[in-house]
């Protein structure tokens, strides 16, 4: 595959992936907007409950991303048996994880809620929301693996259309369930949970229809044999480090926020305002990295690896270019934050100005590391990626952040500088590992990855 064809294929895969991620983020914003008239208690309850659910969904998405690499190799190999086995192995793992967390939330919801907040007024609201939203985990487990299959097949537009169907339905049905209509008084914050559940169920119906009518992959559990158990074990061994990596980073991000909460209120608010933009503004880099991993995995599955090193280099070059455009976006954003968030305290605007150079530079370093991480996972180096991220975040950056904020009473500049510093710490290990892995990767290593 020529570099030009490789880039075109990746772009066609990447833009629906990026828009999917942005739509997922906007769905939470819509729910927040709908619930806000109910008051602070309902808002706080939904915020805490959705944090719990979103944490588990993040793990499910990471598992599905790992399955996506396995399925992409199966697509590249052209083997429907391997694709069928990989799909059902990934489905079994993700649904099992969903069931495990469903049981844990059902059994320990009261203990969990009491551990998160001392406000008795919130306890009932959170518990009521969790009583419905925990079923999201089952639907999400199924949809995430199905989406992974479509992505592996190169049909990334199908999941994107699914989100386009889900979003307006979610907003409309949630509004009426929250506030009621003729003959129905409304369910309050529970209505938001039920609306999201019905919306994801609708998306699952759409994805199932597309799975039967458009993939032509012949995916049937009837065609599975006794080797599925071995496939599930091997599948889990590969994707577990991916889920562990995401879980570690999620917990690390929470610890960062807890440390930042010890800054003065204006500095903490400034970081709180910027972080959603940082996450949204780097989605196109992440989507490009995902598409690169899919294409490379397909090449490994097909044993067509003559251009592997050249294509990886192309992926890195394009990721750097996208990162620079993201930096320009954040540069423009720094001038508009005052208009986006009017009537803030002058000290908050000062804090936003102080950290502007840092969040403008951040996507450049993060984009470089993101594409390396996904390429390495495609090459079967999921455990090594976990080690680099764990060392960079937990061994070096989090302790240093705690020292700056809690020990030295440092300013917001040095506290926020930990984010680009962490990326710089991981940059050289990622590059060296990628170069070494590419030099050593051959058809025998490709065969080891093709356990299905």
JSON list of N, CA and C in Angstrom, two decimals, residues 209-264:
[
{"chain": "A", "resi": 209, "resn": "UNK", "atom": "N", "xyz": [-29.19, -4.54, 13.46]},
{"chain": "A", "resi": 209, "resn": "UNK", "atom": "CA", "xyz": [-29.74, -4.58, 12.09]},
{"chain": "A", "resi": 209, "resn": "UNK", "atom": "C", "xyz": [-28.62, -4.48, 11.06]},
{"chain": "A", "resi": 210, "resn": "UNK", "atom": "N", "xyz": [-27.70, -3.53, 11.28]},
{"chain": "A", "resi": 210, "resn": "UNK", "atom": "CA", "xyz": [-26.57, -3.35, 10.35]},
{"chain": "A", "resi": 210, "resn": "UNK", "atom": "C", "xyz": [-25.66, -4.57, 10.35]},
{"chain": "A", "resi": 211, "resn": "UNK", "atom": "N", "xyz": [-25.51, -5.19, 11.51]},
{"chain": "A", "resi": 211, "resn": "UNK", "atom": "CA", "xyz": [-24.66, -6.37, 11.62]},
{"chain": "A", "resi": 211, "resn": "UNK", "atom": "C", "xyz": [-25.19, -7.49, 10.74]},
{"chain": "A", "resi": 212, "resn": "UNK", "atom": "N", "xyz": [-26.50, -7.63, 10.71]},
{"chain": "A", "resi": 212, "resn": "UNK", "atom": "CA", "xyz": [-27.10, -8.71, 9.92]},
{"chain": "A", "resi": 212, "resn": "UNK", "atom": "C", "xyz": [-27.19, -8.38, 8.44]},
{"chain": "A", "resi": 213, "resn": "UNK", "atom": "N", "xyz": [-27.38, -7.09, 8.13]},
{"chain": "A", "resi": 213, "resn": "UNK", "atom": "CA", "xyz": [-27.67, -6.73, 6.74]},
{"chain": "A", "resi": 213, "resn": "UNK", "atom": "C", "xyz": [-26.47, -6.22, 5.95]},
{"chain": "A", "resi": 214, "resn": "UNK", "atom": "N", "xyz": [-25.42, -5.71, 6.64]},
{"chain": "A", "resi": 214, "resn": "UNK", "atom": "CA", "xyz": [-24.36, -5.03, 5.91]},
{"chain": "A", "resi": 214, "resn": "UNK", "atom": "C", "xyz": [-22.98, -5.67, 6.02]},
{"chain": "A", "resi": 215, "resn": "UNK", "atom": "N", "xyz": [-22.70, -6.40, 7.10]},
{"chain": "A", "resi": 215, "resn": "UNK", "atom": "CA", "xyz": [-21.34, -6.89, 7.26]},
{"chain": "A", "resi": 215, "resn": "UNK", "atom": "C", "xyz": [-21.05, -8.09, 6.35]},
{"chain": "A", "resi": 216, "resn": "UNK", "atom": "N", "xyz": [-22.03, -8.97, 6.24]},
{"chain": "A", "resi": 216, "resn": "UNK", "atom": "CA", "xyz": [-21.80, -10.16, 5.43]},
{"chain": "A", "resi": 216, "resn": "UNK", "atom": "C", "xyz": [-20.70, -11.04, 6.00]},
{"chain": "A", "resi": 217, "resn": "UNK", "atom": "N", "xyz": [-20.45, -10.91, 7.32]},
{"chain": "A", "resi": 217, "resn": "UNK", "atom": "CA", "xyz": [-19.33, -11.62, 7.91]},
{"chain": "A", "resi": 217, "resn": "UNK", "atom": "C", "xyz": [-19.68, -13.03, 8.36]},
{"chain": "A", "resi": 218, "resn": "UNK", "atom": "N", "xyz": [-20.95, -13.37, 8.35]},
{"chain": "A", "resi": 218, "resn": "UNK", "atom": "CA", "xyz": [-21.35, -14.71, 8.77]},
{"chain": "A", "resi": 218, "resn": "UNK", "atom": "C", "xyz": [-21.06, -14.98, 10.23]},
{"chain": "A", "resi": 219, "resn": "UNK", "atom": "N", "xyz": [-21.40, -14.02, 11.08]},
{"chain": "A", "resi": 219, "resn": "UNK", "atom": "CA", "xyz": [-21.12, -14.15, 12.51]},
{"chain": "A", "resi": 219, "resn": "UNK", "atom": "C", "xyz": [-22.27, -14.88, 13.18]},
{"chain": "A", "resi": 220, "resn": "UNK", "atom": "N", "xyz": [-22.01, -16.11, 13.58]},
{"chain": "A", "resi": 220, "resn": "UNK", "atom": "CA", "xyz": [-23.06, -16.90, 14.23]},
{"chain": "A", "resi": 220, "resn": "UNK", "atom": "C", "xyz": [-22.45, -17.73, 15.34]},
{"chain": "A", "resi": 221, "resn": "UNK", "atom": "N", "xyz": [-23.04, -17.67, 16.54]},
{"chain": "A", "resi": 221, "resn": "UNK", "atom": "CA", "xyz": [-22.53, -18.52, 17.63]},
{"chain": "A", "resi": 221, "resn": "UNK", "atom": "C", "xyz": [-22.69, -20.01, 17.34]},
{"chain": "A", "resi": 222, "resn": "UNK", "atom": "N", "xyz": [-23.56, -20.36, 16.40]},
{"chain": "A", "resi": 222, "resn": "UNK", "atom": "CA", "xyz": [-23.76, -21.76, 16.05]},
{"chain": "A", "resi": 222, "resn": "UNK", "atom": "C", "xyz": [-22.52, -22.37, 15.39]},
{"chain": "A", "resi": 223, "resn": "UNK", "atom": "N", "xyz": [-21.68, -21.50, 14.77]},
{"chain": "A", "resi": 223, "resn": "UNK", "atom": "CA", "xyz": [-20.49, -21.99, 14.06]},
{"chain": "A", "resi": 223, "resn": "UNK", "atom": "C", "xyz": [-19.28, -22.14, 14.97]},
{"chain": "A", "resi": 224, "resn": "UNK", "atom": "N", "xyz": [-19.44, -21.84, 16.26]},
{"chain": "A", "resi": 224, "resn": "UNK", "atom": "CA", "xyz": [-18.31, -21.90, 17.18]},
{"chain": "A", "resi": 224, "resn": "UNK", "atom": "C", "xyz": [-18.07, -23.34, 17.62]},
{"chain": "A", "resi": 225, "resn": "UNK", "atom": "N", "xyz": [-16.81, -23.63, 17.98]},
{"chain": "A", "resi": 225, "resn": "UNK", "atom": "CA", "xyz": [-16.49, -24.96, 18.47]},
{"chain": "A", "resi": 225, "resn": "UNK", "atom": "C", "xyz": [-15.83, -24.86, 19.84]},
{"chain": "A", "resi": 226, "resn": "UNK", "atom": "N", "xyz": [-15.30, -25.96, 20.31]},
{"chain": "A", "resi": 226, "resn": "UNK", "atom": "CA", "xyz": [-14.73, -26.01, 21.67]},
{"chain": "A", "resi": 226, "resn": "UNK", "atom": "C", "xyz": [-13.50, -25.12, 21.82]},
{"chain": "A", "resi": 227, "resn": "UNK", "atom": "N", "xyz": [-12.89, -24.71, 20.72]},
{"chain": "A", "resi": 227, "resn": "UNK", "atom": "CA", "xyz": [-11.70, -23.86, 20.80]},
{"chain": "A", "resi": 227, "resn": "UNK", "atom": "C", "xyz": [-12.02, -22.44, 21.25]},
{"chain": "A", "resi": 228, "resn": "UNK", "atom": "N", "xyz": [-13.32, -22.11, 21.37]},
{"chain": "A", "resi": 228, "resn": "UNK", "atom": "CA", "xyz": [-13.69, -20.76, 21.81]},
{"chain": "A", "resi": 228, "resn": "UNK", "atom": "C", "xyz": [-13.14, -20.46, 23.20]},
{"chain": "A", "resi": 229, "resn": "UNK", "atom": "N", "xyz": [-13.15, -21.46, 24.09]},
{"chain": "A", "resi": 229, "resn": "UNK", "atom": "CA", "xyz": [-12.65, -21.23, 25.45]},
{"chain": "A", "resi": 229, "resn": "UNK", "atom": "C", "xyz": [-11.19, -20.80, 25.42]},
{"chain": "A", "resi": 230, "resn": "UNK", "atom": "N", "xyz": [-10.39, -21.47, 24.63]},
{"chain": "A", "resi": 230, "resn": "UNK", "atom": "CA", "xyz": [-8.97, -21.11, 24.51]},
{"chain": "A", "resi": 230, "resn": "UNK", "atom": "C", "xyz": [-8.83, -19.73, 23.89]},
{"chain": "A", "resi": 231, "resn": "UNK", "atom": "N", "xyz": [-9.70, -19.44, 22.92]},
{"chain": "A", "resi": 231, "resn": "UNK", "atom": "CA", "xyz": [-9.67, -18.14, 22.26]},
{"chain": "A", "resi": 231, "resn": "UNK", "atom": "C", "xyz": [-9.99, -17.03, 23.26]},
{"chain": "A", "resi": 232, "resn": "UNK", "atom": "N", "xyz": [-10.97, -17.27, 24.15]},
{"chain": "A", "resi": 232, "resn": "UNK", "atom": "CA", "xyz": [-11.34, -16.26, 25.15]},
{"chain": "A", "resi": 232, "resn": "UNK", "atom": "C", "xyz": [-10.16, -15.99, 26.08]},
{"chain": "A", "resi": 233, "resn": "UNK", "atom": "N", "xyz": [-9.46, -17.05, 26.48]},
{"chain": "A", "resi": 233, "resn": "UNK", "atom": "CA", "xyz": [-8.30, -16.88, 27.37]},
{"chain": "A", "resi": 233, "resn": "UNK", "atom": "C", "xyz": [-7.21, -16.07, 26.70]},
{"chain": "A", "resi": 234, "resn": "UNK", "atom": "N", "xyz": [-6.86, -16.43, 25.46]},
{"chain": "A", "resi": 234, "resn": "UNK", "atom": "CA", "xyz": [-5.82, -15.70, 24.72]},
{"chain": "A", "resi": 234, "resn": "UNK", "atom": "C", "xyz": [-6.25, -14.26, 24.43]},
{"chain": "A", "resi": 235, "resn": "UNK", "atom": "N", "xyz": [-7.52, -14.11, 24.08]},
{"chain": "A", "resi": 235, "resn": "UNK", "atom": "CA", "xyz": [-8.09, -12.80, 23.81]},
{"chain": "A", "resi": 235, "resn": "UNK", "atom": "C", "xyz": [-7.97, -11.91, 25.06]},
{"chain": "A", "resi": 236, "resn": "UNK", "atom": "N", "xyz": [-8.33, -12.47, 26.20]},
{"chain": "A", "resi": 236, "resn": "UNK", "atom": "CA", "xyz": [-8.28, -11.71, 27.46]},
{"chain": "A", "resi": 236, "resn": "UNK", "atom": "C", "xyz": [-6.85, -11.33, 27.82]},
{"chain": "A", "resi": 237, "resn": "UNK", "atom": "N", "xyz": [-5.91, -12.26, 27.62]},
{"chain": "A", "resi": 237, "resn": "UNK", "atom": "CA", "xyz": [-4.50, -11.97, 27.92]},
{"chain": "A", "resi": 237, "resn": "UNK", "atom": "C", "xyz": [-4.00, -10.77, 27.14]},
{"chain": "A", "resi": 238, "resn": "UNK", "atom": "N", "xyz": [-4.48, -10.62, 25.90]},
{"chain": "A", "resi": 238, "resn": "UNK", "atom": "CA", "xyz": [-4.02, -9.49, 25.08]},
{"chain": "A", "resi": 238, "resn": "UNK", "atom": "C", "xyz": [-4.70, -8.19, 25.46]},
{"chain": "A", "resi": 239, "resn": "UNK", "atom": "N", "xyz": [-6.00, -8.24, 25.72]},
{"chain": "A", "resi": 239, "resn": "UNK", "atom": "CA", "xyz": [-6.73, -6.98, 25.92]},
{"chain": "A", "resi": 239, "resn": "UNK", "atom": "C", "xyz": [-6.74, -6.51, 27.37]},
{"chain": "A", "resi": 240, "resn": "UNK", "atom": "N", "xyz": [-6.40, -7.42, 28.32]},
{"chain": "A", "resi": 240, "resn": "UNK", "atom": "CA", "xyz": [-6.40, -7.00, 29.73]},
{"chain": "A", "resi": 240, "resn": "UNK", "atom": "C", "xyz": [-5.44, -5.84, 30.00]},
{"chain": "A", "resi": 241, "resn": "UNK", "atom": "N", "xyz": [-4.20, -5.86, 29.46]},
{"chain": "A", "resi": 241, "resn": "UNK", "atom": "CA", "xyz": [-3.31, -4.72, 29.71]},
{"chain": "A", "resi": 241, "resn": "UNK", "atom": "C", "xyz": [-3.87, -3.41, 29.16]},
{"chain": "A", "resi": 242, "resn": "UNK", "atom": "N", "xyz": [-4.66, -3.48, 28.08]},
{"chain": "A", "resi": 242, "resn": "UNK", "atom": "CA", "xyz": [-5.27, -2.26, 27.54]},
{"chain": "A", "resi": 242, "resn": "UNK", "atom": "C", "xyz": [-6.26, -1.69, 28.54]},
{"chain": "A", "resi": 243, "resn": "UNK", "atom": "N", "xyz": [-7.12, -2.57, 29.10]},
{"chain": "A", "resi": 243, "resn": "UNK", "atom": "CA", "xyz": [-8.09, -2.12, 30.10]},
{"chain": "A", "resi": 243, "resn": "UNK", "atom": "C", "xyz": [-7.39, -1.64, 31.37]},
{"chain": "A", "resi": 244, "resn": "UNK", "atom": "N", "xyz": [-6.34, -2.37, 31.79]},
{"chain": "A", "resi": 244, "resn": "UNK", "atom": "CA", "xyz": [-5.58, -1.97, 32.98]},
{"chain": "A", "resi": 244, "resn": "UNK", "atom": "C", "xyz": [-4.93, -0.61, 32.76]},
{"chain": "A", "resi": 245, "resn": "UNK", "atom": "N", "xyz": [-4.45, -0.37, 31.54]},
{"chain": "A", "resi": 245, "resn": "UNK", "atom": "CA", "xyz": [-3.82, 0.91, 31.20]},
{"chain": "A", "resi": 245, "resn": "UNK", "atom": "C", "xyz": [-4.82, 2.06, 31.32]},
{"chain": "A", "resi": 246, "resn": "UNK", "atom": "N", "xyz": [-6.01, 1.88, 30.75]},
{"chain": "A", "resi": 246, "resn": "UNK", "atom": "CA", "xyz": [-7.04, 2.92, 30.81]},
{"chain": "A", "resi": 246, "resn": "UNK", "atom": "C", "xyz": [-7.50, 3.15, 32.24]},
{"chain": "A", "resi": 247, "resn": "UNK", "atom": "N", "xyz": [-7.69, 2.05, 33.00]},
{"chain": "A", "resi": 247, "resn": "UNK", "atom": "CA", "xyz": [-8.11, 2.18, 34.40]},
{"chain": "A", "resi": 247, "resn": "UNK", "atom": "C", "xyz": [-7.08, 2.95, 35.20]},
{"chain": "A", "resi": 248, "resn": "UNK", "atom": "N", "xyz": [-5.81, 2.61, 35.00]},
{"chain": "A", "resi": 248, "resn": "UNK", "atom": "CA", "xyz": [-4.73, 3.30, 35.69]},
{"chain": "A", "resi": 248, "resn": "UNK", "atom": "C", "xyz": [-4.73, 4.79, 35.36]},
{"chain": "A", "resi": 249, "resn": "UNK", "atom": "N", "xyz": [-4.88, 5.13, 34.08]},
{"chain": "A", "resi": 249, "resn": "UNK", "atom": "CA", "xyz": [-4.87, 6.54, 33.67]},
{"chain": "A", "resi": 249, "resn": "UNK", "atom": "C", "xyz": [-6.08, 7.28, 34.22]},
{"chain": "A", "resi": 250, "resn": "UNK", "atom": "N", "xyz": [-7.25, 6.59, 34.26]},
{"chain": "A", "resi": 250, "resn": "UNK", "atom": "CA", "xyz": [-8.46, 7.21, 34.81]},
{"chain": "A", "resi": 250, "resn": "UNK", "atom": "C", "xyz": [-8.28, 7.53, 36.29]},
{"chain": "A", "resi": 251, "resn": "UNK", "atom": "N", "xyz": [-7.75, 6.57, 37.04]},
{"chain": "A", "resi": 251, "resn": "UNK", "atom": "CA", "xyz": [-7.52, 6.80, 38.46]},
{"chain": "A", "resi": 251, "resn": "UNK", "atom": "C", "xyz": [-6.48, 7.89, 38.66]},
{"chain": "A", "resi": 252, "resn": "UNK", "atom": "N", "xyz": [-5.45, 7.87, 37.83]},
{"chain": "A", "resi": 252, "resn": "UNK", "atom": "CA", "xyz": [-4.43, 8.91, 37.90]},
{"chain": "A", "resi": 252, "resn": "UNK", "atom": "C", "xyz": [-5.00, 10.29, 37.66]},
{"chain": "A", "resi": 253, "resn": "UNK", "atom": "N", "xyz": [-5.90, 10.40, 36.66]},
{"chain": "A", "resi": 253, "resn": "UNK", "atom": "CA", "xyz": [-6.53, 11.69, 36.37]},
{"chain": "A", "resi": 253, "resn": "UNK", "atom": "C", "xyz": [-7.35, 12.17, 37.56]},
{"chain": "A", "resi": 254, "resn": "UNK", "atom": "N", "xyz": [-8.02, 11.25, 38.25]},
{"chain": "A", "resi": 254, "resn": "UNK", "atom": "CA", "xyz": [-8.79, 11.61, 39.44]},
{"chain": "A", "resi": 254, "resn": "UNK", "atom": "C", "xyz": [-7.87, 12.11, 40.55]},
{"chain": "A", "resi": 255, "resn": "UNK", "atom": "N", "xyz": [-6.73, 11.46, 40.72]},
{"chain": "A", "resi": 255, "resn": "UNK", "atom": "CA", "xyz": [-5.78, 11.87, 41.75]},
{"chain": "A", "resi": 255, "resn": "UNK", "atom": "C", "xyz": [-5.22, 13.26, 41.43]},
{"chain": "A", "resi": 256, "resn": "UNK", "atom": "N", "xyz": [-4.94, 13.50, 40.16]},
{"chain": "A", "resi": 256, "resn": "UNK", "atom": "CA", "xyz": [-4.49, 14.84, 39.75]},
{"chain": "A", "resi": 256, "resn": "UNK", "atom": "C", "xyz": [-5.51, 15.90, 40.19]},
{"chain": "A", "resi": 257, "resn": "UNK", "atom": "N", "xyz": [-6.79, 15.62, 39.91]},
{"chain": "A", "resi": 257, "resn": "UNK", "atom": "CA", "xyz": [-7.83, 16.60, 40.26]},
{"chain": "A", "resi": 257, "resn": "UNK", "atom": "C", "xyz": [-7.94, 16.79, 41.76]},
{"chain": "A", "resi": 258, "resn": "UNK", "atom": "N", "xyz": [-7.76, 15.71, 42.52]},
{"chain": "A", "resi": 258, "resn": "UNK", "atom": "CA", "xyz": [-7.79, 15.83, 43.98]},
{"chain": "A", "resi": 258, "resn": "UNK", "atom": "C", "xyz": [-6.63, 16.69, 44.47]},
{"chain": "A", "resi": 259, "resn": "UNK", "atom": "N", "xyz": [-5.47, 16.54, 43.85]},
{"chain": "A", "resi": 259, "resn": "UNK", "atom": "CA", "xyz": [-4.31, 17.37, 44.22]},
{"chain": "A", "resi": 259, "resn": "UNK", "atom": "C", "xyz": [-4.55, 18.82, 43.83]},
{"chain": "A", "resi": 260, "resn": "UNK", "atom": "N", "xyz": [-5.10, 19.03, 42.62]},
{"chain": "A", "resi": 260, "resn": "UNK", "atom": "CA", "xyz": [-5.37, 20.40, 42.16]},
{"chain": "A", "resi": 260, "resn": "UNK", "atom": "C", "xyz": [-6.41, 21.09, 43.04]},
{"chain": "A", "resi": 261, "resn": "UNK", "atom": "N", "xyz": [-7.28, 20.30, 43.66]},
{"chain": "A", "resi": 261, "resn": "UNK", "atom": "CA", "xyz": [-8.31, 20.91, 44.51]},
{"chain": "A", "resi": 261, "resn": "UNK", "atom": "C", "xyz": [-7.71, 21.63, 45.71]},
{"chain": "A", "resi": 262, "resn": "UNK", "atom": "N", "xyz": [-6.43, 21.38, 46.00]},
{"chain": "A", "resi": 262, "resn": "UNK", "atom": "CA", "xyz": [-5.76, 22.05, 47.10]},
{"chain": "A", "resi": 262, "resn": "UNK", "atom": "C", "xyz": [-5.20, 23.42, 46.70]},
{"chain": "A", "resi": 263, "resn": "UNK", "atom": "N", "xyz": [-5.27, 23.73, 45.41]},
{"chain": "A", "resi": 263, "resn": "UNK", "atom": "CA", "xyz": [-4.93, 25.08, 44.96]},
{"chain": "A", "resi": 263, "resn": "UNK", "atom": "C", "xyz": [-6.03, 26.03, 45.42]},
{"chain": "A", "resi": 264, "resn": "UNK", "atom": "N", "xyz": [-5.81, 27.34, 45.25]},
{"chain": "A", "resi": 264, "resn": "UNK", "atom": "CA", "xyz": [-6.90, 28.26, 45.61]},
{"chain": "A", "resi": 264, "resn": "UNK", "atom": "C", "xyz": [-8.06, 28.10, 44.63]}
]
